[in-house]
mmCIF file of C-alpha atoms in Angstrom:
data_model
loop_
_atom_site.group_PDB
_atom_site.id
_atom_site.type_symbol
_atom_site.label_atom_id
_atom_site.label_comp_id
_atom_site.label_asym_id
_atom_site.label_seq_id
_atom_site.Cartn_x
_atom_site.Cartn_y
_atom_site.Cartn_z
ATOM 1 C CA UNK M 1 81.994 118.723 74.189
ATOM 2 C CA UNK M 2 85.696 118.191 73.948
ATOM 3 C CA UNK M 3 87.051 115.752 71.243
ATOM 4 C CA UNK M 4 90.475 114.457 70.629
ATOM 5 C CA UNK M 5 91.608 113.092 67.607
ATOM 6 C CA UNK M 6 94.455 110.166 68.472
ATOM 7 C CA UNK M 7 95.942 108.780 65.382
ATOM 8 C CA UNK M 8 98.255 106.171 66.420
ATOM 9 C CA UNK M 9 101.257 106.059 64.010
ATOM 10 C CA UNK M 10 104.407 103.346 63.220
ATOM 11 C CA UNK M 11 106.589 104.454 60.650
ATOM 12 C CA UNK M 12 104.344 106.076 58.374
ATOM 13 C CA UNK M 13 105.372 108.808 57.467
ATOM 14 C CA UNK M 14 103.860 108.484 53.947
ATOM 15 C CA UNK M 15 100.615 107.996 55.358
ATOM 16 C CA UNK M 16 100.688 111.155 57.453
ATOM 17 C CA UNK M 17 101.427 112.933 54.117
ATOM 18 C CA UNK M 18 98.096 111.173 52.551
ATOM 19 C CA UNK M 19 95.949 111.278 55.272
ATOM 20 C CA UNK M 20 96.368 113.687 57.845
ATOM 21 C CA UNK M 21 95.827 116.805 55.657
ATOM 22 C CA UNK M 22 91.833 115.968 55.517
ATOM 23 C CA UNK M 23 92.114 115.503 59.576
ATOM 24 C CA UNK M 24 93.356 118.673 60.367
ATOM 25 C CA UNK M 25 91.330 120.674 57.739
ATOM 26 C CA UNK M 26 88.362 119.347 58.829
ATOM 27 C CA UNK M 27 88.246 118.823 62.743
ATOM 28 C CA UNK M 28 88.706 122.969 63.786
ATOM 29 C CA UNK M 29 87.199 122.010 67.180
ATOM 30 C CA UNK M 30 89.380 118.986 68.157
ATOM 31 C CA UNK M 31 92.799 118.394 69.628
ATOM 32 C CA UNK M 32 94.771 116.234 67.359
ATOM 33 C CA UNK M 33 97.273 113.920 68.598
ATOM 34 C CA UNK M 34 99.550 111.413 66.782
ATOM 35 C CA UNK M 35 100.839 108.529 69.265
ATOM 36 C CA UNK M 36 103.880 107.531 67.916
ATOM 37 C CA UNK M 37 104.729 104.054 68.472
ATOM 38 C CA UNK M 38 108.885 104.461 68.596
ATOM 39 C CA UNK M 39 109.080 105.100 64.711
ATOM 40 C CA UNK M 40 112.213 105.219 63.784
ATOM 41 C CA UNK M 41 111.488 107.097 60.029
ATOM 42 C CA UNK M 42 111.489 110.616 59.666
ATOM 43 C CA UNK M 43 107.464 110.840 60.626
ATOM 44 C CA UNK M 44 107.477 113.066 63.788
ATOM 45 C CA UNK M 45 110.187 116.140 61.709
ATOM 46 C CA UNK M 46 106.947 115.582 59.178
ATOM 47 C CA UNK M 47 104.598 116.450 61.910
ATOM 48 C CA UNK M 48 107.070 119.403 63.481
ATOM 49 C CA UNK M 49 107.719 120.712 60.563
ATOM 50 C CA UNK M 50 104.171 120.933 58.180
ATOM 51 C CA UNK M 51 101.513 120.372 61.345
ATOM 52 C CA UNK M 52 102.936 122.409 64.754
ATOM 53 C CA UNK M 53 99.085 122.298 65.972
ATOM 54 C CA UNK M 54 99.092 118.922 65.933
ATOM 55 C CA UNK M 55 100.471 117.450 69.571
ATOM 56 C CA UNK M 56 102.680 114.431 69.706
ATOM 57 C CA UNK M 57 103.130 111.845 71.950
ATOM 58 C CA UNK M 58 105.763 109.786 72.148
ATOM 59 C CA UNK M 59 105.129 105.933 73.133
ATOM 60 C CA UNK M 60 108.369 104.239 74.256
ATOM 61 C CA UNK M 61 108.144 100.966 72.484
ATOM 62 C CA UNK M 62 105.751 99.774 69.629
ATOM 63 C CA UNK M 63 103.491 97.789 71.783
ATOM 64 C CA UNK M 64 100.715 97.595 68.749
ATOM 65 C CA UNK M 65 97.536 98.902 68.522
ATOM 66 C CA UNK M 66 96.231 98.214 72.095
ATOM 67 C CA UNK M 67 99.388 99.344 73.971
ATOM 68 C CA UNK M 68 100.254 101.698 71.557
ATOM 69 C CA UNK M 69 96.606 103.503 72.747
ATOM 70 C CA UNK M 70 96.701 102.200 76.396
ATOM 71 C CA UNK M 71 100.001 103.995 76.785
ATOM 72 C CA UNK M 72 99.407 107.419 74.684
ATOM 73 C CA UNK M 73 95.916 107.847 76.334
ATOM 74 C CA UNK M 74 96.914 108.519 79.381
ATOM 75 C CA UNK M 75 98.390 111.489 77.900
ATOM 76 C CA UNK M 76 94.633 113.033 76.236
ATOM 77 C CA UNK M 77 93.199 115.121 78.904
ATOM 78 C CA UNK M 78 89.615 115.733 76.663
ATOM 79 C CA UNK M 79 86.213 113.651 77.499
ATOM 80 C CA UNK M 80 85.726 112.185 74.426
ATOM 81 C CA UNK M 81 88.237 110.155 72.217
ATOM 82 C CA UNK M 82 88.472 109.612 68.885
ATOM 83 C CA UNK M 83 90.630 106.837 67.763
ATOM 84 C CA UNK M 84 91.627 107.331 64.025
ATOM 85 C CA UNK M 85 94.024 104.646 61.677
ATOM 86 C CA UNK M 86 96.697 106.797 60.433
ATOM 87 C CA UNK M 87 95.057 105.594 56.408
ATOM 88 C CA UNK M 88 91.621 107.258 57.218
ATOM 89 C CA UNK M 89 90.440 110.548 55.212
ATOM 90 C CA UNK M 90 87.927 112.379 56.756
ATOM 91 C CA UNK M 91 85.253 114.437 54.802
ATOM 92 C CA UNK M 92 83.408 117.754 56.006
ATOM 93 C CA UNK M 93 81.536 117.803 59.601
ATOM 94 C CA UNK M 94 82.391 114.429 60.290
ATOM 95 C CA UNK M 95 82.558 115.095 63.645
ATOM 96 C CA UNK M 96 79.477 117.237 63.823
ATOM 97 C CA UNK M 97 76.890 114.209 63.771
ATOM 98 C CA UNK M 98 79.192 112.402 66.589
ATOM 99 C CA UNK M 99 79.083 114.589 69.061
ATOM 100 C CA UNK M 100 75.788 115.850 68.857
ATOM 101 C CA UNK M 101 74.899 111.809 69.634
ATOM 102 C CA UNK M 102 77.030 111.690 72.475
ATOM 103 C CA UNK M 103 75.482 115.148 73.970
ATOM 104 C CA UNK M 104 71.765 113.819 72.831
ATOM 105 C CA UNK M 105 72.219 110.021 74.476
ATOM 106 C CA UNK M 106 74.727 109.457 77.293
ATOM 107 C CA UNK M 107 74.031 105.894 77.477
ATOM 108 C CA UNK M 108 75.917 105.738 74.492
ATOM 109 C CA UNK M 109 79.492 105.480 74.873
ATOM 110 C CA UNK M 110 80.716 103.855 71.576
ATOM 111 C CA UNK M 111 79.873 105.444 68.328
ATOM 112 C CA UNK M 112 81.427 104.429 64.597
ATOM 113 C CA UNK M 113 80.720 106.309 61.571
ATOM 114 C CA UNK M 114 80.329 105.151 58.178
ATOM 115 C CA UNK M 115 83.346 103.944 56.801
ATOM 116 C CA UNK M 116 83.948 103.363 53.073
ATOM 117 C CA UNK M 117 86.965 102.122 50.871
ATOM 118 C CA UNK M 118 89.119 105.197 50.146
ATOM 119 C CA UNK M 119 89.951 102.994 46.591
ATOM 120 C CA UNK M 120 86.669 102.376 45.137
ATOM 121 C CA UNK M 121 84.167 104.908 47.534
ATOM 122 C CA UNK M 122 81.508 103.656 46.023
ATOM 123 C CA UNK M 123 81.761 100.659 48.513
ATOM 124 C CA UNK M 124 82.126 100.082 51.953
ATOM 125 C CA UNK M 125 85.736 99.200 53.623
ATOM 126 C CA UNK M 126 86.368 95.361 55.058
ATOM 127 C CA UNK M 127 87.157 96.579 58.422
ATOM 128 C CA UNK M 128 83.893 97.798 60.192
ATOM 129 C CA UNK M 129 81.678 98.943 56.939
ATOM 130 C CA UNK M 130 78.471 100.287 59.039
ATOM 131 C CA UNK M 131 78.938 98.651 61.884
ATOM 132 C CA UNK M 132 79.511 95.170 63.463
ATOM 133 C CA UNK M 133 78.064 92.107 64.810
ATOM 134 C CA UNK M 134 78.990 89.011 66.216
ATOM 135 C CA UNK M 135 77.875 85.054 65.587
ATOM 136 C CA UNK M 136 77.930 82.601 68.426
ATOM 137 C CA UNK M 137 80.644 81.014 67.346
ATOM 138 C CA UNK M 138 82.818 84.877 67.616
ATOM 139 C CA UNK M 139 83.124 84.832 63.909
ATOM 140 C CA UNK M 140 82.519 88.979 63.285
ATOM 141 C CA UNK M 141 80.470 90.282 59.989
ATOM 142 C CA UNK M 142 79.212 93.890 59.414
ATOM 143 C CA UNK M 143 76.159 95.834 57.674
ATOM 144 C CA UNK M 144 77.799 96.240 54.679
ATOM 145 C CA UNK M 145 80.567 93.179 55.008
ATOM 146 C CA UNK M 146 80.034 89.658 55.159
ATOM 147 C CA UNK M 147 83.647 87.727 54.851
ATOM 148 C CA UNK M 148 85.189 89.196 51.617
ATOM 149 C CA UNK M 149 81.767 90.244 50.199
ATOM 150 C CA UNK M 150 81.222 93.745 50.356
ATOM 151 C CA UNK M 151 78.119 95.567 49.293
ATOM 152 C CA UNK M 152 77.687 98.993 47.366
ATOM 153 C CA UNK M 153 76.737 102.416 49.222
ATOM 154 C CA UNK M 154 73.158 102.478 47.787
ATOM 155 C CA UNK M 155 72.113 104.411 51.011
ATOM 156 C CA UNK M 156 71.124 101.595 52.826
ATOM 157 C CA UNK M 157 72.863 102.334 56.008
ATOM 158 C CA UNK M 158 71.925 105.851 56.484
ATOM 159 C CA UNK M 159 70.185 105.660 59.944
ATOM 160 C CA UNK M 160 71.798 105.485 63.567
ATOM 161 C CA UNK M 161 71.256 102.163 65.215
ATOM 162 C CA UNK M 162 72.688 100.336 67.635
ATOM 163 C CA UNK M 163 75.727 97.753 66.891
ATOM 164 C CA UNK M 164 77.610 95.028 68.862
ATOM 165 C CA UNK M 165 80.619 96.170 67.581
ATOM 166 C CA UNK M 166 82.367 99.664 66.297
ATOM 167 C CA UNK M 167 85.354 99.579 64.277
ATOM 168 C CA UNK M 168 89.134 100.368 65.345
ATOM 169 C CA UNK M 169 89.881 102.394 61.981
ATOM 170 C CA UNK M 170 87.548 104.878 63.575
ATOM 171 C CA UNK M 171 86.615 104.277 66.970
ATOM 172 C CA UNK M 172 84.769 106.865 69.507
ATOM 173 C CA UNK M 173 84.541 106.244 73.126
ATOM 174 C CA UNK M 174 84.122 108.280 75.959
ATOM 175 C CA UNK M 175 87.266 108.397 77.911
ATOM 176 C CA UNK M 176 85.868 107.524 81.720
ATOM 177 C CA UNK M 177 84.063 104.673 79.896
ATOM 178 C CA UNK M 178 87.587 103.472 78.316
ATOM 179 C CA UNK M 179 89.660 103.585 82.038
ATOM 180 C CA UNK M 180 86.924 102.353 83.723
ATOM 181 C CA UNK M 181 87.275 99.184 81.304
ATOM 182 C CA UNK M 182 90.728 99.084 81.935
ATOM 183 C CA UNK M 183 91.347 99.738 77.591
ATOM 184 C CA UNK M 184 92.784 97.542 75.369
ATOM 185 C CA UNK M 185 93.059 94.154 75.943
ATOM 186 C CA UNK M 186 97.156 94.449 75.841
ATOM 187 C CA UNK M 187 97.762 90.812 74.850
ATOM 188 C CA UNK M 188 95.903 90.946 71.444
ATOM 189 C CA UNK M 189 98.593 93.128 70.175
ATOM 190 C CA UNK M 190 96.373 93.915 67.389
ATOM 191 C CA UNK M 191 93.125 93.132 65.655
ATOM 192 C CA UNK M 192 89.720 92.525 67.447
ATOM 193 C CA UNK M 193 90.956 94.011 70.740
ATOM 194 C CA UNK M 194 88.219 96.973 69.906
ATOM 195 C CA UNK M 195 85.861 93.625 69.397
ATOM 196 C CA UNK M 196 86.631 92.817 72.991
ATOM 197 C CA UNK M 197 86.534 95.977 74.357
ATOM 198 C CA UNK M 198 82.815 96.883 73.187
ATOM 199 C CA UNK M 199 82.099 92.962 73.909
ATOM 200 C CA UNK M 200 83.075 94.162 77.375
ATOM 201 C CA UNK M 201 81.319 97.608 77.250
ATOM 202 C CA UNK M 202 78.012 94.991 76.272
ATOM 203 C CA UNK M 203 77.653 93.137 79.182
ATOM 204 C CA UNK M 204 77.719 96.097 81.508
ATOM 205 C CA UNK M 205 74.523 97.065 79.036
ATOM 206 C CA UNK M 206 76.679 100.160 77.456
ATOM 207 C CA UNK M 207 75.342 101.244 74.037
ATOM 208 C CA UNK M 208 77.715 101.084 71.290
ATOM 209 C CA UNK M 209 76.184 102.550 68.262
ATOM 210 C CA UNK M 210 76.629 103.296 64.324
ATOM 211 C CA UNK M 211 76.123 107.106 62.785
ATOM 212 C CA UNK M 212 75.750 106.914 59.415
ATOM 213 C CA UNK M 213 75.207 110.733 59.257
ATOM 214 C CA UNK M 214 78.856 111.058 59.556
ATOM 215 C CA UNK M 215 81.555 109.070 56.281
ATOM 216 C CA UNK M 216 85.089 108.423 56.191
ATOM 217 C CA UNK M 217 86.971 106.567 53.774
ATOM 218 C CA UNK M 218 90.069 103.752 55.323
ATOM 219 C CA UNK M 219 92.603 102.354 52.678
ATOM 220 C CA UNK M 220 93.149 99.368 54.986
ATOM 221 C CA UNK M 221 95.722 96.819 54.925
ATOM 222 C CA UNK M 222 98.294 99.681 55.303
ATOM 223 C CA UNK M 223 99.819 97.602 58.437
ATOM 224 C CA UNK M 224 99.171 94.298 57.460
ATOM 225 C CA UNK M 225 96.795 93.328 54.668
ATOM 226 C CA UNK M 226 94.417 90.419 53.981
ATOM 227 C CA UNK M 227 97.065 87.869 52.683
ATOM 228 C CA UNK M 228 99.535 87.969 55.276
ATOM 229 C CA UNK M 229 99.960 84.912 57.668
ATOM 230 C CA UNK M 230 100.096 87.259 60.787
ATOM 231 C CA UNK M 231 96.825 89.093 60.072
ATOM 232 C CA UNK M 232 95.694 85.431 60.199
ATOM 233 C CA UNK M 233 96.908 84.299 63.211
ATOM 234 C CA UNK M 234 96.158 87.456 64.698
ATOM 235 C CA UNK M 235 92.848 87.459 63.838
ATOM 236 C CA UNK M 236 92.304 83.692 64.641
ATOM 237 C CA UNK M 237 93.706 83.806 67.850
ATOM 238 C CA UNK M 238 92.373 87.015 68.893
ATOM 239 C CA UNK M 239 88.538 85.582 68.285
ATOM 240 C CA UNK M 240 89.281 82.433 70.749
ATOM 241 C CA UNK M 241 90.730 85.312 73.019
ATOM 242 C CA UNK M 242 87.571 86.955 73.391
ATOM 243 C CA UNK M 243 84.942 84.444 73.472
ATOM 244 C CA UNK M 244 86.949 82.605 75.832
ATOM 245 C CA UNK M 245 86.785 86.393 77.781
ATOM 246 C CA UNK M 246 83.492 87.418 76.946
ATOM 247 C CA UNK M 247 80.715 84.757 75.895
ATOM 248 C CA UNK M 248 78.022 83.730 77.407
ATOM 249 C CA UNK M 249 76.730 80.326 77.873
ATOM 250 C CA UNK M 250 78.168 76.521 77.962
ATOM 251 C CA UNK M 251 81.987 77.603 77.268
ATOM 252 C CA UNK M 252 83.840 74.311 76.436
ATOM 253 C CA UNK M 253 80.664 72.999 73.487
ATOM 254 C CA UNK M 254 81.252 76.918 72.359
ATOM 255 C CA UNK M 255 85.497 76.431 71.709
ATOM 256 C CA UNK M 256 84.817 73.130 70.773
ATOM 257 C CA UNK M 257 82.852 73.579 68.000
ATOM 258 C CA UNK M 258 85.279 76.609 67.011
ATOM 259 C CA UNK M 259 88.149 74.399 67.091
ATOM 260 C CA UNK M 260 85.991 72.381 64.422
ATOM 261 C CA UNK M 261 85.401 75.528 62.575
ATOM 262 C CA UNK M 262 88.884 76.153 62.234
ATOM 263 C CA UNK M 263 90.040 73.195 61.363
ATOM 264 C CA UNK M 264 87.699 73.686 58.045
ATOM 265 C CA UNK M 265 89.243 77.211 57.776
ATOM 266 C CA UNK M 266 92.553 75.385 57.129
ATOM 267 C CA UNK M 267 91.474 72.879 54.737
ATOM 268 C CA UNK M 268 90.141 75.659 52.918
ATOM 269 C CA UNK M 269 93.619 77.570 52.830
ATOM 270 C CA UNK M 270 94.938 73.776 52.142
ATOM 271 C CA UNK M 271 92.793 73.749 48.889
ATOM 272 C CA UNK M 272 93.646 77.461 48.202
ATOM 273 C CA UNK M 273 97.185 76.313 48.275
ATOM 274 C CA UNK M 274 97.902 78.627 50.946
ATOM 275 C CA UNK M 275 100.233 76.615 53.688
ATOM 276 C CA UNK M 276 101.580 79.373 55.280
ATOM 277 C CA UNK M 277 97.734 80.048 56.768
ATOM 278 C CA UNK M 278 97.221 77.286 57.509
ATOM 279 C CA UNK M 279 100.771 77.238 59.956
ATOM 280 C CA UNK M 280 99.159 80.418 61.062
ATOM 281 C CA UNK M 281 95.866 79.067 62.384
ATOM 282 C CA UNK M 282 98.126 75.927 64.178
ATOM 283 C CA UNK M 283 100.555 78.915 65.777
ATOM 284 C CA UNK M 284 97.011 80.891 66.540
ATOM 285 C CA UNK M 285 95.794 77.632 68.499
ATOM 286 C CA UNK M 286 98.847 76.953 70.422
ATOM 287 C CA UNK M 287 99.153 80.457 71.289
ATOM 288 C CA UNK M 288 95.648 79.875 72.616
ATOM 289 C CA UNK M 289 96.336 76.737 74.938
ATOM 290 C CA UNK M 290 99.362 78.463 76.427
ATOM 291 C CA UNK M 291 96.848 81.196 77.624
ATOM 292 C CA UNK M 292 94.128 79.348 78.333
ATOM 293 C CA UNK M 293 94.561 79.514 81.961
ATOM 294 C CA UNK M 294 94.511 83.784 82.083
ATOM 295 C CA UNK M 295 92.145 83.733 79.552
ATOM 296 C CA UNK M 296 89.841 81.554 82.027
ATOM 297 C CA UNK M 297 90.603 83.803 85.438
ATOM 298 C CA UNK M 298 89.541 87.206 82.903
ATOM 299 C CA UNK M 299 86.234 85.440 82.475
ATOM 300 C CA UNK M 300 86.092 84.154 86.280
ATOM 301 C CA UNK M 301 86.099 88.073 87.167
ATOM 302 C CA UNK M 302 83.605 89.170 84.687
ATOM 303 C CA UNK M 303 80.492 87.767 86.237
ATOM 304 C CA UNK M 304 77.940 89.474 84.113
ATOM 305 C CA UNK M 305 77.748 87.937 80.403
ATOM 306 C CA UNK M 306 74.451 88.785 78.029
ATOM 307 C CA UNK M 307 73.311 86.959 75.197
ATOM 308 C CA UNK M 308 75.368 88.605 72.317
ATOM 309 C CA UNK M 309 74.320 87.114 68.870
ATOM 310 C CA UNK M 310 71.266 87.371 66.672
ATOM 311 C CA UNK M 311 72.493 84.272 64.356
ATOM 312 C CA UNK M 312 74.384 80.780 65.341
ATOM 313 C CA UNK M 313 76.350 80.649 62.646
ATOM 314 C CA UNK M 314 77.336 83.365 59.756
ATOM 315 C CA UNK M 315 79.690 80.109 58.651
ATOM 316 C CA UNK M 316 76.784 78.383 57.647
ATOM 317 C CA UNK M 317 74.547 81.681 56.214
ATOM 318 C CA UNK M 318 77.439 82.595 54.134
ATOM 319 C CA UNK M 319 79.095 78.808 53.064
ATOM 320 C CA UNK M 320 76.378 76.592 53.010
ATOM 321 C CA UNK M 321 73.077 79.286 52.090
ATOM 322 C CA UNK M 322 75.266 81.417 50.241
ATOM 323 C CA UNK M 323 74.016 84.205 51.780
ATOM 324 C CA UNK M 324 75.686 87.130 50.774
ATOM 325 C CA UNK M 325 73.881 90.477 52.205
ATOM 326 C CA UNK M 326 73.077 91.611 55.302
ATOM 327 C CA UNK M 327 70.178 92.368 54.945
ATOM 328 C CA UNK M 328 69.260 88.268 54.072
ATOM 329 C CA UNK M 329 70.697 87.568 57.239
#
């Protein structure tokens, strides 16, 4: 089957240097793409000039992550997609174990590998670790990644399974599946909007799966990392977003009690003597009124919602039980 590597790129030209080497020396029997989001460093003479096989496309504006992909997609002519941050490094074969999943089961149409911290690879990586799942309450956690705890590679997540979730630093989907659910959610800008799109892929019973036969290793933060105010608000906002979209059962007890949530989540940034969060999850509320009324007609039009969580709360696991594994959840 044909595979296309689409690395989606803003100014980072220093990145490409890092981490695209390890892409092209180890995917001989993909297309690579980089989908330039209107860079304005010197990253696409990088690509001309050191990487001619690899094929650019050139996005007019940088409309984040989910335009950025809408957009350059439409451009990627092969069956399967492979969306790769622009900080991944790939290791031998990676590929190998993908595809043969997607040619063994095509009910599955989502697939993440294993992805581990390129800094300490001993560990797994914050942003997808083995795969993800949801609470009721649209707080995400992984195997491997609960909050900020994140466990060692002991081996433990070796074996496909099936996830609610697959990360965005190294997302496959089949491309008819990714049209046919319109892509990215373009008003997240960034973060979560692959949450929402396999939440979507969910309740029309796709399977969205983690291979742990296949490892890459994601710096993360390269955009924005964990301590800047717009990763929070983003990723605040973005969660209301999709439950609001996506979630099944009594919708107004569900935000309310997320609104309480929240409001905790602030006084904890209040104590941490972190204000500018704390602005950040006010601005990621507001932001969330003022849409509300979309946000409402999205979920009028999808009529089929399935029971998505295996735990109420992860809050109350992780704060209260001090719970730190997955494997205690």
């Amino acid at each position: 089957m044909k595979i296309a590597v689409v690395i989606l790129n803003w100014n980072g030209k220093s990145l490409l240097e890092t981490f695209l080497p390890s892409v092209v020396s180890h995917s001989p029997n993909a297309t690579i793409y980089v989908a330039d989001n209107a860079s304005t460093d010197d990253s696409l003479r990088f690509i001309r000039d050191h990487f001619p096989s690899v094929k650019i496309i050139e996005n007019k504006v940088n409309g984040g992550y989910a335009k950025g992909y809408n957009d350059a997609l439409k451009f990627v002519d092969e069956p399967l997609l492979c969306l790769l941050n622009s900080d991944v490094e790939v290791t031998k074969n990676w590929l190998s174990p993908i595809l043969e999943t997607f040619e063994a089961e095509p009910e599955t149409v989502i697939i993440q590998p294993k992805i581990l911290d390129y800094n300490n690879k001993s560990h797994f990586e914050y942003a997808g670790a083995a795969g993800g799942f949801i609470d009721k309450y649209g707080y995400p956690y992984c195997r491997g990644r609960v909050f900020n705890s994140i466990e060692k590679d002991s081996n433990q997540y070796e074996t496909s399974t099936s996830i609610f979730w697959a990360s965005g630093a190294c997302f496959f989907i089949r491309k008819n599946v990714f049209h046919s659910l319109n892509g990215f959610d373009e008003s997240f800008f960034a973060h979560m909007e692959e949450i929402d799109l396999c939440w979507r892929a969910y309740n029309l019973n796709y399977q969205i799966k983690y291979v742990g036969e296949s490892t890459v290793y994601h710096l993360g933060g390269a955009t924005l990392n964990t301590q800047n105010p717009k990763k929070t608000y983003l990723n605040f906002r973005n969660s209301l977003f999709c439950i609001t979209k996506n979630a099944s059962g009594n919708l107004f007890s569900l935000i309310f009690t997320r609104l309480v949530l929240d409001g905790f989540a602030a006084i904890k940034f209040l104590i941490e003597l972190k204000p500018k969060h704390i602005l950040a999850i006010l601005k990621a509320h507001f932001s969330f009124y003022s849409a509300l009324n979309t946000l409402l007609k999205q979920r009028k039009h999808s009529k089929q919602r399935k029971n998505y969580y295996s735990h109420s709360s992860v809050v109350w696991l992780y704060y209260i039980q001090r719970k730190r594994l997955f494997k205690d959840f």
